Short mmCIF file of C-alpha atoms in Angstrom, two decimals:
data_model
loop_
_atom_site.label_atom_id
_atom_site.label_comp_id
_atom_site.label_asym_id
_atom_site.label_seq_id
_atom_site.Cartn_x
_atom_site.Cartn_y
_atom_site.Cartn_z
CA MET F 1 -34.12 -38.89 3.68
CA ALA F 2 -33.13 -36.71 6.64
CA ARG F 3 -35.43 -34.46 8.61
CA ILE F 4 -33.60 -31.27 9.61
CA VAL F 5 -34.95 -29.07 12.40
CA CYS F 6 -33.38 -25.72 13.29
CA GLN F 7 -34.43 -24.40 16.70
CA GLN F 8 -34.42 -20.60 16.69
CA ILE F 9 -34.35 -20.15 20.46
CA ALA F 10 -33.62 -17.08 22.59
CA PRO F 11 -30.75 -17.77 24.98
CA ARG F 12 -30.13 -15.44 27.92
CA VAL F 13 -26.69 -13.92 28.22
CA ALA F 14 -24.47 -15.33 30.96
CA SER F 15 -27.21 -17.61 32.32
CA LEU F 16 -25.87 -21.12 31.97
CA GLU F 17 -28.68 -22.79 33.89
CA PHE F 18 -31.41 -21.02 31.92
CA ASN F 19 -29.75 -21.91 28.66
CA ARG F 20 -29.12 -25.50 29.72
CA ARG F 21 -32.85 -26.02 30.16
CA LEU F 22 -33.73 -23.99 27.07
CA SER F 23 -31.37 -25.91 24.79
CA LEU F 24 -32.35 -29.26 26.25
CA ASN F 25 -36.05 -28.48 25.78
CA ALA F 26 -35.32 -27.46 22.20
CA ILE F 27 -33.57 -30.73 21.47
CA GLU F 28 -36.32 -32.74 23.13
CA ALA F 29 -38.99 -30.89 21.15
CA ALA F 30 -37.15 -31.53 17.91
CA VAL F 31 -36.75 -35.19 18.77
CA ARG F 32 -40.50 -35.39 19.40
CA ASP F 33 -40.85 -33.77 15.98
CA ARG F 34 -38.86 -36.77 14.63
CA ALA F 35 -35.83 -34.71 13.67
CA ASP F 36 -32.74 -36.56 12.44
CA ILE F 37 -30.50 -33.50 12.43
CA ILE F 38 -31.06 -30.72 14.95
CA VAL F 39 -29.27 -27.39 14.70
CA LEU F 40 -29.13 -24.87 17.56
CA PRO F 41 -27.77 -21.30 17.43
CA GLU F 42 -24.27 -20.08 18.07
CA LEU F 43 -23.41 -19.78 21.77
CA ALA F 44 -26.71 -21.44 22.65
CA THR F 45 -25.49 -22.31 26.15
CA SER F 46 -24.08 -18.91 27.05
CA GLY F 47 -25.81 -16.09 25.19
CA TYR F 48 -23.82 -13.71 23.06
CA SER F 49 -23.59 -10.10 24.20
CA PHE F 50 -20.92 -10.31 26.84
CA GLU F 51 -19.56 -7.13 28.36
CA THR F 52 -16.27 -8.49 29.66
CA ALA F 53 -14.01 -11.50 29.25
CA PRO F 54 -14.66 -12.66 32.85
CA GLU F 55 -18.38 -12.66 32.12
CA ALA F 56 -17.79 -14.92 29.11
CA ALA F 57 -15.54 -17.12 31.22
CA SER F 58 -18.27 -17.46 33.84
CA VAL F 59 -20.39 -19.50 31.42
CA ALA F 60 -17.63 -21.37 29.61
CA ILE F 61 -17.76 -25.16 29.73
CA ASP F 62 -15.38 -27.80 28.51
CA VAL F 63 -16.25 -30.50 26.03
CA ALA F 64 -16.67 -33.06 28.85
CA ASP F 65 -19.26 -30.94 30.62
CA PRO F 66 -22.42 -32.81 31.70
CA LEU F 67 -24.50 -30.28 29.78
CA LEU F 68 -23.28 -31.71 26.47
CA GLY F 69 -23.88 -35.17 27.88
CA GLU F 70 -27.48 -34.15 28.45
CA TRP F 71 -27.70 -33.04 24.82
CA ALA F 72 -26.40 -36.48 23.79
CA ALA F 73 -28.88 -38.25 26.04
CA ALA F 74 -31.74 -36.27 24.55
CA ALA F 75 -30.49 -37.02 21.03
CA ARG F 76 -30.36 -40.72 21.87
CA TYR F 77 -34.15 -40.96 22.17
CA GLY F 78 -34.58 -40.05 18.53
CA ASP F 79 -31.32 -41.37 17.14
CA ALA F 80 -30.66 -37.73 16.25
CA VAL F 81 -27.52 -35.71 15.62
CA VAL F 82 -27.29 -32.28 17.27
CA ILE F 83 -25.08 -29.39 16.18
CA GLY F 84 -25.07 -26.43 18.53
CA GLY F 85 -22.90 -23.55 19.64
CA PHE F 86 -21.33 -23.26 23.07
CA CYS F 87 -18.81 -21.15 24.89
CA GLU F 88 -15.89 -23.54 25.22
CA ARG F 89 -13.11 -23.46 27.78
CA GLY F 90 -10.21 -25.27 26.15
CA HIS F 91 -7.65 -27.41 27.91
CA ASP F 92 -5.39 -24.40 27.45
CA GLY F 93 -7.74 -22.35 29.60
CA ARG F 94 -8.71 -20.13 26.70
CA LEU F 95 -12.25 -19.40 25.56
CA TYR F 96 -13.46 -20.45 22.12
CA ASN F 97 -16.67 -19.76 20.22
CA SER F 98 -17.30 -23.39 19.36
CA ALA F 99 -19.89 -25.73 17.93
CA VAL F 100 -20.24 -29.30 19.08
CA VAL F 101 -21.60 -32.28 17.17
CA VAL F 102 -23.24 -34.89 19.38
CA ASP F 103 -25.33 -37.96 18.85
CA GLY F 104 -26.65 -40.58 21.24
CA SER F 105 -23.13 -41.93 21.73
CA GLY F 106 -21.83 -38.62 23.01
CA VAL F 107 -19.62 -35.89 21.56
CA LEU F 108 -18.44 -36.61 18.01
CA GLY F 109 -16.27 -33.54 17.87
CA VAL F 110 -15.91 -29.80 18.23
CA TYR F 111 -15.30 -27.05 15.71
CA ARG F 112 -13.86 -23.75 16.93
CA LYS F 113 -14.91 -20.66 14.97
CA VAL F 114 -11.89 -19.41 13.06
CA HIS F 115 -13.27 -16.01 11.98
CA LEU F 116 -14.20 -14.08 15.10
CA TRP F 117 -16.69 -11.27 14.62
CA ASP F 118 -16.09 -7.83 16.04
CA ARG F 119 -16.00 -7.75 19.87
CA GLU F 120 -15.73 -11.55 20.06
CA LYS F 121 -12.04 -10.83 19.58
CA LEU F 122 -11.99 -9.30 23.05
CA TRP F 123 -12.81 -12.58 24.83
CA PHE F 124 -12.46 -15.48 22.43
CA THR F 125 -9.42 -17.08 20.86
CA ALA F 126 -9.87 -17.90 17.19
CA GLY F 127 -9.77 -21.58 16.27
CA ASP F 128 -6.59 -22.75 14.57
CA TYR F 129 -7.95 -25.83 12.85
CA PRO F 130 -9.59 -25.97 9.42
CA PRO F 131 -13.31 -26.65 9.17
CA ARG F 132 -14.27 -30.28 9.64
CA VAL F 133 -16.64 -32.73 8.06
CA PHE F 134 -18.24 -35.07 10.58
CA GLU F 135 -19.36 -38.51 9.50
CA THR F 136 -22.67 -38.94 11.27
CA ARG F 137 -25.43 -41.51 11.17
CA HIS F 138 -27.48 -39.03 9.15
CA GLY F 139 -24.88 -37.81 6.69
CA ARG F 140 -21.60 -36.00 6.25
CA ILE F 141 -22.02 -32.71 8.07
CA GLY F 142 -19.62 -29.79 7.86
CA VAL F 143 -19.84 -27.16 10.59
CA LEU F 144 -19.22 -23.42 10.43
CA VAL F 145 -20.16 -20.71 12.92
CA CYS F 146 -21.80 -17.45 11.81
CA TYR F 147 -19.19 -15.06 10.33
CA ASP F 148 -17.21 -18.06 8.99
CA LEU F 149 -19.84 -18.38 6.28
CA GLU F 150 -18.97 -14.90 4.95
CA PHE F 151 -15.67 -16.33 3.74
CA PRO F 152 -16.52 -18.35 0.64
CA GLU F 153 -13.35 -20.38 1.07
CA MET F 154 -14.98 -22.04 4.09
CA PRO F 155 -18.06 -23.66 2.53
CA ARG F 156 -15.89 -24.45 -0.49
CA THR F 157 -13.37 -26.25 1.69
CA LEU F 158 -16.14 -28.29 3.30
CA ALA F 159 -17.81 -29.13 0.00
CA LEU F 160 -14.52 -30.28 -1.52
CA ALA F 161 -14.10 -32.54 1.50
CA GLY F 162 -17.43 -34.18 0.81
CA ALA F 163 -19.84 -32.36 3.11
CA GLU F 164 -23.46 -33.01 2.15
CA LEU F 165 -24.84 -30.51 4.64
CA ILE F 166 -23.21 -27.45 6.18
CA ALA F 167 -24.72 -26.72 9.59
CA VAL F 168 -24.22 -23.13 10.71
CA PRO F 169 -25.06 -22.16 14.28
CA THR F 170 -25.26 -18.38 14.07
CA ASN F 171 -26.24 -15.15 15.85
CA TRP F 172 -26.84 -12.61 13.10
CA PRO F 173 -27.15 -9.06 14.47
CA LEU F 174 -30.07 -7.30 12.80
CA SER F 175 -28.92 -4.88 10.11
CA ASP F 176 -30.69 -2.48 7.77
CA ARG F 177 -31.68 -3.80 4.39
CA PRO F 178 -33.76 -2.58 1.47
CA ALA F 179 -37.48 -3.32 1.68
CA GLY F 180 -38.44 -6.71 0.33
CA GLU F 181 -34.94 -8.14 0.50
CA ARG F 182 -33.89 -11.20 2.42
CA ALA F 183 -31.29 -10.76 5.14
CA PRO F 184 -27.92 -10.41 3.43
CA GLU F 185 -26.52 -13.33 5.40
CA VAL F 186 -29.28 -15.55 3.99
CA ILE F 187 -28.52 -14.37 0.44
CA ASN F 188 -24.92 -15.31 1.05
CA ALA F 189 -25.90 -18.72 2.44
CA MET F 190 -28.08 -19.36 -0.63
CA ALA F 191 -25.12 -18.58 -2.89
CA ALA F 192 -22.84 -20.85 -0.85
CA ALA F 193 -25.31 -23.72 -1.24
CA ARG F 194 -25.74 -23.12 -4.96
CA VAL F 195 -22.12 -22.79 -6.02
CA ASN F 196 -21.10 -25.84 -3.99
CA ARG F 197 -24.28 -27.88 -4.48
CA VAL F 198 -24.55 -28.65 -0.77
CA PHE F 199 -27.40 -28.24 1.68
CA VAL F 200 -27.01 -25.44 4.23
CA ALA F 201 -28.89 -25.20 7.53
CA CYS F 202 -28.37 -21.90 9.35
CA CYS F 203 -29.82 -21.71 12.85
CA ASP F 204 -30.07 -18.12 14.05
CA ARG F 205 -31.36 -16.94 17.43
CA ALA F 206 -34.35 -14.87 18.55
CA GLY F 207 -34.99 -12.45 21.40
CA THR F 208 -33.27 -9.19 22.29
CA GLU F 209 -30.14 -9.19 24.40
CA ARG F 210 -28.83 -6.04 26.08
CA GLY F 211 -30.49 -4.03 23.34
CA GLN F 212 -29.06 -6.20 20.56
CA GLU F 213 -31.70 -7.39 18.11
CA TRP F 214 -31.17 -10.38 15.84
CA THR F 215 -32.06 -11.06 12.26
CA GLY F 216 -33.88 -14.29 13.05
CA GLY F 217 -32.68 -15.59 9.69
CA THR F 218 -32.87 -19.31 10.36
CA SER F 219 -33.00 -20.99 6.95
CA ILE F 220 -32.74 -24.50 5.56
CA ILE F 221 -31.44 -24.24 2.00
CA ASP F 222 -31.30 -26.91 -0.68
CA GLU F 223 -28.39 -27.73 -2.94
CA SER F 224 -29.72 -25.44 -5.67
CA GLY F 225 -29.67 -22.50 -3.28
CA TRP F 226 -33.40 -22.21 -2.52
CA VAL F 227 -34.79 -21.70 0.96
CA LEU F 228 -36.93 -24.71 1.90
CA SER F 229 -37.91 -23.44 5.34
CA SER F 230 -37.36 -20.42 7.53
CA HIS F 231 -38.92 -19.05 10.68
CA GLU F 232 -39.63 -15.65 12.26
CA GLY F 233 -39.17 -15.29 16.00
CA VAL F 234 -38.84 -18.20 18.39
CA GLY F 235 -39.60 -21.53 16.75
CA GLU F 236 -38.61 -24.22 14.29
CA ALA F 237 -37.64 -24.34 10.66
CA ARG F 238 -38.03 -27.88 9.29
CA ALA F 239 -37.32 -29.65 6.04
CA VAL F 240 -36.97 -33.22 4.85
CA VAL F 241 -34.09 -33.53 2.43
CA ASP F 242 -32.24 -36.16 0.47
CA LEU F 243 -28.66 -35.30 1.37
CA ALA F 244 -27.38 -37.72 -1.28
CA ARG F 245 -28.32 -35.09 -3.86
CA ALA F 246 -25.27 -33.14 -2.70
CA HIS F 247 -23.08 -35.79 -4.32
CA ASP F 248 -24.20 -34.77 -7.79
CA LYS F 249 -22.19 -31.69 -8.74
CA SER F 250 -23.32 -31.67 -12.35
CA LEU F 251 -25.46 -28.88 -13.79
CA THR F 252 -25.74 -30.28 -17.30
CA ARG F 253 -24.16 -33.20 -19.13
CA LEU F 254 -21.18 -30.92 -19.85
CA ALA F 255 -21.05 -28.72 -16.74
CA ASP F 256 -20.05 -29.62 -13.19
CA VAL F 257 -19.39 -27.10 -10.42
CA MET F 258 -16.44 -29.04 -9.06
CA ALA F 259 -14.95 -30.66 -12.16
CA ASP F 260 -15.04 -27.27 -13.92
CA ARG F 261 -12.88 -25.58 -11.27
CA ARG F 262 -9.49 -24.19 -12.35
CA PRO F 263 -7.64 -24.04 -9.02
CA GLU F 264 -4.32 -23.40 -10.73
CA LEU F 265 -5.64 -19.97 -11.73
CA TYR F 266 -7.11 -18.90 -8.40
CA GLY F 267 -5.30 -16.34 -6.32
CA ALA F 268 -2.79 -15.73 -9.09
CA VAL F 269 -4.25 -12.51 -10.42
CA THR F 270 -2.06 -9.96 -12.14
CA ALA F 271 -2.92 -6.30 -11.93
CA THR F 272 -2.53 -4.97 -15.44
CA ALA F 273 -1.83 -1.37 -16.33
CA GLY F 274 -4.08 0.03 -19.03
CA ALA F 275 -2.75 0.89 -22.49
CA MET Y 1 -18.19 9.18 -9.05
CA ALA Y 2 -18.61 6.82 -12.00
CA ARG Y 3 -21.74 6.35 -14.03
CA ILE Y 4 -22.15 2.70 -15.02
CA VAL Y 5 -24.47 1.69 -17.84
CA CYS Y 6 -25.18 -1.94 -18.73
CA GLN Y 7 -26.74 -2.42 -22.16
CA GLN Y 8 -28.98 -5.48 -22.18
CA ILE Y 9 -29.10 -5.90 -25.95
CA ALA Y 10 -30.30 -8.82 -28.09
CA PRO Y 11 -27.52 -9.97 -30.40
CA ARG Y 12 -28.34 -12.23 -33.35
CA VAL Y 13 -26.48 -15.50 -33.58
CA ALA Y 14 -23.79 -15.70 -36.28
CA SER Y 15 -24.62 -12.23 -37.67
CA LEU Y 16 -21.47 -10.21 -37.26
CA GLU Y 17 -22.70 -7.21 -39.23
CA PHE Y 18 -26.00 -7.00 -37.33
CA ASN Y 19 -24.19 -7.27 -34.02
CA ARG Y 20 -21.54 -4.75 -35.06
CA ARG Y 21 -24.23 -2.10 -35.57
CA LEU Y 22 -26.19 -3.20 -32.51
CA SER Y 23 -23.21 -3.05 -30.18
CA LEU Y 24 -21.99 0.22 -31.63
CA ASN Y 25 -25.43 1.79 -31.25
CA ALA Y 26 -25.54 0.56 -27.66
CA ILE Y 27 -22.19 2.15 -26.86
CA GLU Y 28 -23.18 5.40 -28.57
CA ALA Y 29 -26.47 5.51 -26.67
CA ALA Y 30 -24.68 4.94 -23.37
CA VAL Y 31 -22.16 7.65 -24.19
CA ARG Y 32 -25.05 10.04 -24.89
CA ASP Y 33 -26.38 8.97 -21.50
CA ARG Y 34 -23.03 10.20 -20.07
CA ALA Y 35 -21.81 6.73 -19.08
CA ASP Y 36 -18.27 6.42 -17.77
CA ILE Y 37 -18.27 2.62 -17.74
CA ILE Y 38 -20.31 0.69 -20.29
CA VAL Y 39 -20.85 -3.05 -20.03
CA LEU Y 40 -22.17 -5.18 -22.90
CA PRO Y 41 -23.19 -8.86 -22.78
CA GLU Y 42 -21.07 -11.93 -23.34
CA LEU Y 43 -20.48 -12.70 -27.04
CA ALA Y 44 -22.13 -9.40 -27.98
CA THR Y 45 -20.57 -9.45 -31.44
CA SER Y 46 -21.44 -13.02 -32.33
CA GLY Y 47 -24.53 -14.26 -30.51
CA TYR Y 48 -24.39 -17.34 -28.37
CA SER Y 49 -26.32 -20.40 -29.52
CA PHE Y 50 -23.98 -21.84 -32.10
CA GLU Y 51 -24.73 -25.21 -33.61
CA THR Y 52 -21.26 -26.06 -34.84
CA ALA Y 53 -17.67 -25.00 -34.37
CA PRO Y 54 -17.44 -23.70 -37.96
CA GLU Y 55 -20.43 -21.48 -37.30
CA ALA Y 56 -18.70 -19.98 -34.26
CA ALA Y 57 -15.54 -19.56 -36.31
CA SER Y 58 -17.48 -17.68 -38.98
CA VAL Y 59 -18.03 -14.76 -36.58
CA ALA Y 60 -14.73 -14.88 -34.71
CA ILE Y 61 -12.59 -11.76 -34.81
CA ASP Y 62 -9.13 -11.04 -33.52
CA VAL Y 63 -8.29 -8.34 -31.05
CA ALA Y 64 -7.05 -6.03 -33.84
CA ASP Y 65 -10.37 -6.21 -35.70
CA PRO Y 66 -11.77 -2.85 -36.83
CA LEU Y 67 -14.99 -3.64 -34.96
CA LEU Y 68 -13.24 -3.19 -31.63
CA GLY Y 69 -11.62 -0.05 -33.03
CA GLU Y 70 -15.12 1.27 -33.67
CA TRP Y 71 -16.03 0.52 -30.06
CA ALA Y 72 -12.97 2.53 -28.98
CA ALA Y 73 -13.86 5.41 -31.27
CA ALA Y 74 -17.38 5.50 -29.86
CA ALA Y 75 -16.02 5.40 -26.32
CA ARG Y 76 -13.68 8.29 -27.11
CA TYR Y 77 -16.59 10.74 -27.49
CA GLY Y 78 -17.55 10.30 -23.86
CA ASP Y 79 -14.18 9.42 -22.40
CA ALA Y 80 -15.82 6.10 -21.53
CA VAL Y 81 -14.49 2.63 -20.86
CA VAL Y 82 -16.30 -0.30 -22.51
CA ILE Y 83 -16.25 -3.92 -21.40
CA GLY Y 84 -17.95 -6.33 -23.76
CA GLY Y 85 -17.88 -9.94 -24.85
CA PHE Y 86 -16.73 -11.13 -28.25
CA CYS Y 87 -15.92 -14.36 -30.02
CA GLU Y 88 -12.13 -14.17 -30.29
CA ARG Y 89 -9.89 -15.87 -32.78
CA GLY Y 90 -6.52 -16.14 -31.04
CA HIS Y 91 -3.16 -15.93 -32.77
CA ASP Y 92 -3.12 -19.69 -32.26
CA GLY Y 93 -6.19 -19.96 -34.49
CA ARG Y 94 -8.35 -21.17 -31.62
CA LEU Y 95 -11.65 -19.64 -30.55
CA TYR Y 96 -12.08 -18.05 -27.13
CA ASN Y 97 -15.11 -16.70 -25.31
CA SER Y 98 -13.47 -13.38 -24.45
CA ALA Y 99 -14.22 -9.96 -23.06
CA VAL Y 100 -12.36 -6.88 -24.20
CA VAL Y 101 -11.73 -3.67 -22.30
CA VAL Y 102 -11.46 -0.60 -24.52
CA ASP Y 103 -11.33 3.11 -23.99
CA GLY Y 104 -10.77 6.00 -26.40
CA SER Y 105 -7.14 4.99 -26.82
CA GLY Y 106 -8.05 1.53 -28.08
CA VAL Y 107 -7.91 -1.94 -26.61
CA LEU Y 108 -6.60 -2.06 -23.03
CA GLY Y 109 -6.69 -5.82 -22.87
CA VAL Y 110 -8.59 -9.03 -23.25
CA TYR Y 111 -9.78 -11.60 -20.74
CA ARG Y 112 -10.55 -15.12 -21.93
CA LYS Y 113 -13.27 -16.98 -20.02
CA VAL Y 114 -11.62 -19.77 -18.06
CA HIS Y 115 -14.77 -21.68 -17.05
CA LEU Y 116 -16.60 -22.70 -20.19
CA TRP Y 117 -20.28 -23.48 -19.80
CA ASP Y 118 -21.80 -26.63 -21.24
CA ARG Y 119 -21.68 -26.76 -25.05
CA GLU Y 120 -19.22 -23.85 -25.21
CA LYS Y 121 -16.68 -26.62 -24.65
CA LEU Y 122 -17.48 -27.91 -28.13
CA TRP Y 123 -16.16 -24.79 -29.91
CA PHE Y 124 -14.20 -22.64 -27.49
CA THR Y 125 -10.84 -23.16 -25.82
CA ALA Y 126 -10.79 -22.20 -22.15
CA GLY Y 127 -8.56 -19.28 -21.20
CA ASP Y 128 -5.35 -20.23 -19.44
CA TYR Y 129 -4.64 -16.93 -17.71
CA PRO Y 130 -5.96 -15.82 -14.33
CA PRO Y 131 -8.54 -13.05 -14.17
CA ARG Y 132 -7.15 -9.56 -14.63
CA VAL Y 133 -7.66 -6.17 -13.08
CA PHE Y 134 -7.51 -3.36 -15.62
CA GLU Y 135 -6.41 0.09 -14.53
CA THR Y 136 -8.78 2.37 -16.37
CA ARG Y 137 -9.51 6.08 -16.31
CA HIS Y 138 -12.66 5.31 -14.36
CA GLY Y 139 -11.33 2.82 -11.85
CA ARG Y 140 -9.78 -0.59 -11.36
CA ILE Y 141 -12.00 -3.01 -13.21
CA GLY Y 142 -11.81 -6.78 -12.96
CA VAL Y 143 -13.48 -8.79 -15.70
CA LEU Y 144 -15.21 -12.17 -15.57
CA VAL Y 145 -17.51 -13.82 -18.09
CA CYS Y 146 -20.80 -15.47 -17.04
CA TYR Y 147 -20.14 -18.92 -15.52
CA ASP Y 148 -16.79 -17.66 -14.13
CA LEU Y 149 -18.77 -15.83 -11.46
CA GLU Y 150 -20.17 -19.14 -10.15
CA PHE Y 151 -16.69 -19.95 -8.87
CA PRO Y 152 -16.25 -17.79 -5.76
CA GLU Y 153 -12.50 -18.03 -6.11
CA MET Y 154 -12.75 -15.75 -9.16
CA PRO Y 155 -14.32 -12.62 -7.65
CA ARG Y 156 -12.17 -13.24 -4.56
CA THR Y 157 -9.02 -13.30 -6.69
CA LEU Y 158 -9.98 -10.02 -8.34
CA ALA Y 159 -10.92 -8.33 -5.07
CA LEU Y 160 -7.62 -9.33 -3.48
CA ALA Y 161 -5.87 -7.79 -6.47
CA GLY Y 162 -7.60 -4.49 -5.84
CA ALA Y 163 -10.57 -4.54 -8.20
CA GLU Y 164 -13.13 -1.87 -7.33
CA LEU Y 165 -15.65 -3.09 -9.87
CA ILE Y 166 -16.12 -6.52 -11.39
CA ALA Y 167 -17.69 -6.24 -14.83
CA VAL Y 168 -19.40 -9.44 -15.97
CA PRO Y 169 -20.57 -9.75 -19.56
CA THR Y 170 -22.98 -12.66 -19.38
CA ASN Y 171 -25.64 -14.70 -21.20
CA TRP Y 172 -27.70 -16.37 -18.49
CA PRO Y 173 -30.01 -19.07 -19.87
CA LEU Y 174 -33.44 -18.74 -18.29
CA SER Y 175 -34.00 -21.35 -15.59
CA ASP Y 176 -36.91 -22.21 -13.31
CA ARG Y 177 -36.99 -20.53 -9.94
CA PRO Y 178 -39.45 -20.26 -7.07
CA ALA Y 179 -42.02 -17.46 -7.37
CA GLY Y 180 -40.79 -14.15 -6.02
CA GLU Y 181 -37.14 -15.08 -6.11
CA ARG Y 182 -34.42 -13.25 -7.98
CA ALA Y 183 -32.54 -15.17 -10.64
CA PRO Y 184 -30.07 -17.45 -8.87
CA GLU Y 185 -27.16 -15.93 -10.77
CA VAL Y 186 -28.11 -12.49 -9.41
CA ILE Y 187 -28.28 -13.87 -5.87
CA ASN Y 188 -24.81 -15.26 -6.38
CA ALA Y 189 -23.55 -11.93 -7.77
CA MET Y 190 -25.00 -10.12 -4.73
CA ALA Y 191 -23.11 -12.48 -2.43
CA ALA Y 192 -19.89 -12.00 -4.40
CA ALA Y 193 -20.20 -8.23 -4.03
CA ARG Y 194 -20.98 -8.43 -0.34
CA VAL Y 195 -18.29 -10.84 0.80
CA ASN Y 196 -15.61 -9.01 -1.18
CA ARG Y 197 -16.96 -5.47 -0.75
CA VAL Y 198 -16.64 -4.72 -4.45
CA PHE Y 199 -19.13 -3.38 -6.97
CA VAL Y 200 -20.41 -5.88 -9.53
CA ALA Y 201 -22.00 -4.99 -12.87
CA CYS Y 202 -23.49 -7.97 -14.70
CA CYS Y 203 -24.70 -7.28 -18.24
CA ASP Y 204 -27.01 -10.02 -19.47
CA ARG Y 205 -28.67 -10.24 -22.89
CA ALA Y 206 -32.28 -10.13 -24.09
CA GLY Y 207 -34.16 -11.74 -26.95
CA THR Y 208 -34.69 -15.37 -27.84
CA GLU Y 209 -32.13 -17.24 -29.89
CA ARG Y 210 -32.90 -20.58 -31.55
CA GLY Y 211 -35.48 -21.18 -28.85
CA GLN Y 212 -33.12 -20.26 -26.03
CA GLU Y 213 -34.57 -17.73 -23.63
CA TRP Y 214 -32.44 -15.61 -21.34
CA THR Y 215 -32.83 -14.53 -17.77
CA GLY Y 216 -32.36 -10.85 -18.56
CA GLY Y 217 -30.68 -10.51 -15.19
CA THR Y 218 -28.63 -7.38 -15.83
CA SER Y 219 -27.82 -5.92 -12.42
CA ILE Y 220 -25.56 -3.24 -11.00
CA ILE Y 221 -24.74 -4.20 -7.41
CA ASP Y 222 -23.11 -2.10 -4.71
CA GLU Y 223 -20.33 -3.16 -2.37
CA SER Y 224 -22.82 -4.19 0.30
CA GLY Y 225 -24.47 -6.60 -2.11
CA TRP Y 226 -27.63 -4.64 -2.95
CA VAL Y 227 -28.97 -4.25 -6.47
CA LEU Y 228 -28.88 -0.57 -7.43
CA SER Y 229 -30.35 -1.02 -10.89
CA SER Y 230 -31.66 -3.80 -13.08
CA HIS Y 231 -33.66 -4.00 -16.28
CA GLU Y 232 -36.19 -6.34 -17.89
CA GLY Y 233 -35.97 -6.92 -21.62
CA VAL Y 234 -33.93 -4.79 -23.99
CA GLY Y 235 -32.59 -1.65 -22.36
CA GLU Y 236 -30.26 -0.04 -19.85
CA ALA Y 237 -29.48 -0.52 -16.20
CA ARG Y 238 -27.74 2.57 -14.81
CA ALA Y 239 -26.18 3.60 -11.54
CA VAL Y 240 -23.83 6.29 -10.31
CA VAL Y 241 -21.37 4.84 -7.84
CA ASP Y 242 -18.35 5.88 -5.81
CA LEU Y 243 -15.97 3.05 -6.64
CA ALA Y 244 -13.56 4.26 -3.94
CA ARG Y 245 -15.94 2.73 -1.41
CA ALA Y 246 -14.61 -0.65 -2.51
CA HIS Y 247 -11.30 0.19 -0.84
CA ASP Y 248 -12.90 0.06 2.60
CA LYS Y 249 -13.12 -3.62 3.59
CA SER Y 250 -14.13 -2.93 7.18
CA LEU Y 251 -17.54 -3.88 8.55
CA THR Y 252 -17.01 -2.57 12.06
CA ARG Y 253 -14.05 -1.14 13.94
CA LEU Y 254 -13.01 -4.74 14.71
CA ALA Y 255 -14.15 -6.62 11.59
CA ASP Y 256 -12.73 -6.51 8.07
CA VAL Y 257 -13.63 -8.94 5.30
CA MET Y 258 -10.07 -9.14 4.01
CA ALA Y 259 -7.98 -8.71 7.17
CA ASP Y 260 -10.10 -11.37 8.89
CA ARG Y 261 -9.33 -14.02 6.28
CA ARG Y 262 -7.43 -17.16 7.42
CA PRO Y 263 -5.96 -18.39 4.14
CA GLU Y 264 -3.70 -20.86 5.93
CA LEU Y 265 -6.83 -22.83 6.86
CA TYR Y 266 -8.56 -22.84 3.49
CA GLY Y 267 -8.55 -25.99 1.42
CA ALA Y 268 -6.97 -27.95 4.27
CA VAL Y 269 -10.08 -29.65 5.54
CA THR Y 270 -9.88 -33.00 7.29
CA ALA Y 271 -12.74 -35.45 7.06
CA THR Y 272 -13.26 -36.70 10.56
CA ALA Y 273 -14.79 -39.99 11.49
CA GLY Y 274 -17.53 -39.79 14.07
CA ALA Y 275 -17.21 -41.00 17.65
#
C-alpha cells in the first residue's frame, strides 16, 4: 500500500528563496505524515504568473541545483518519492516548465511539459520528449504537468507503458462552472483514471497571484475514477492506495479496457457525405 | 440552431414488433416537439439482454428493412435526422450492434460498434470500420455506440474529422457509485466533450430487462463539457444548441485544444528506470 500526499501550497511568484522554504516545509510535513509519494504543484519553486521572460529566467534552476538536493534529503527521512514542478533552465539555456521526480538517492529524472498553456508560450520552450514512467520504490509513476492532462493521448500513453499512478503537478486557473459541479479539470482527471484504470494524483496550488485565482482542485483519484481525497485552500489531500490494482484492466470476465482497444481504427476516420 | 431530443425509451428484449411501435412513437413525439436531431438508445429495435445468439438473430434486421424506412418517413415530417441503435444482420449474415443515421430521404449510413461490451461478444461481430462523420442537414454528426465512448481515441478521431456533435446510442448497465456522483459514463462523456470541444448527446435506455437495470444516463452535453439536459426514467432530454460553436477549438488567444496537440509524442512513451 502507498500513502499519497498532495501538498496544495501557495508559492510566491519570482521568489525562489520563499518557495524553497515553502516546498521544503511541505515535503517535511508530508514525510512526518508518513507519506510514501508526495506531489507538489506545478512551478512550485518559482510561482506561475510571470510578466516577462527575464522574470521567469530569474528563478530558473537546473536539475543539479541544491534546491532539488534539499528535496531529496527531505525525502530520504521517510523513504519517500517526491514529484514537483520547477522552472528549469536546460543545458541549452532555455526555460522549461518541468516536473522532477526525486527520492532519497537524488533526482530520478525530469519531465518537461509538452503542452504549454497560453502565455507560458512566451517564456517556456515546450518539451520534446514523450511522457515518462519512472520506476520508483513506491510504484511506477507517470508524470504530466497541468494542461498535458487535457490531451487524452497523454494519460493513455502512460497507462499503456505501465504507469500505476499518474502524478500531475498543476496550476489550474479558476474558471466559471455551473453550481454544484466539480472543476472541469477534475472531471477530466476522473475520466482519465477510469478509462485507463490508473490512479491519478493532481496537486493544484492555492493563494492568489497578481490577481490570478486558482481552482484549488487537488484530487487523488482511484483507478475507477472516483475522488478519494481533495482539499480546499492550503493543505493536504491524502489517500492510501494499492497501486497494484492498476494492473488489472478488466471490467468483467469479457471486457478489458486495454485488450478491447482497436488501435488500427483510431485516427483513420472518413468523413462521409449524406445520402 | 439545432434542437436535439434524446428519447430514453424502454425497449423489450427480442420483441421486434413492440420495439418497432415504441421507436416510431418516440420519433413521432420528438418530431412534434420540433426536434431537428433525434437520438434513440442502442439496440432500440431489439432490446439488449439476449440469452443466446439465435435469440439475437431472431430480431436482427438489415439496413433495407421497412422498419428503418418507417423511421425515415417519420423523420420526414419534421425534416429531422434520427440516430438510433439496431441489431443489424449484415450481408455476410453476421450480427452487428449498429447505429443507423436516417433523415427524410432514407438511410444515410450505418456505423457498427467496434468495441463490443462483455457478453455482446457472444452474438455480435465487432465492426471493422473506423467511426464515421455523417454530413446531415442539421450538422456534422459522428456516431459511437456505448462502450466505444470509453476509448478516448474514438471521440478524438471524430472530432479531428470535423464532427460537431457525437451522438451516442447507449445502454449503460447500472453500476454502484459514490453518493452524489454522476454516473461514471456521464463523467467520461463530459470529459470527451470538453477535451475535443464537441457536443455529445448520449441516449440511454430505461426499464428493467431480465433483471438488468440501466443507469438512465441520457445527457446532452455542450462543447465545454457541461450537461445541458438529462432525464430520469422514460422520457426526453432536450436542448437547443449552436453546433457551429464546435468549430472553435480555442480556449484563449494562445491556447487551442487541437492546434496544441503533439501527435508525434503520443504512444511513444519510454519506461525509465529510476536513479
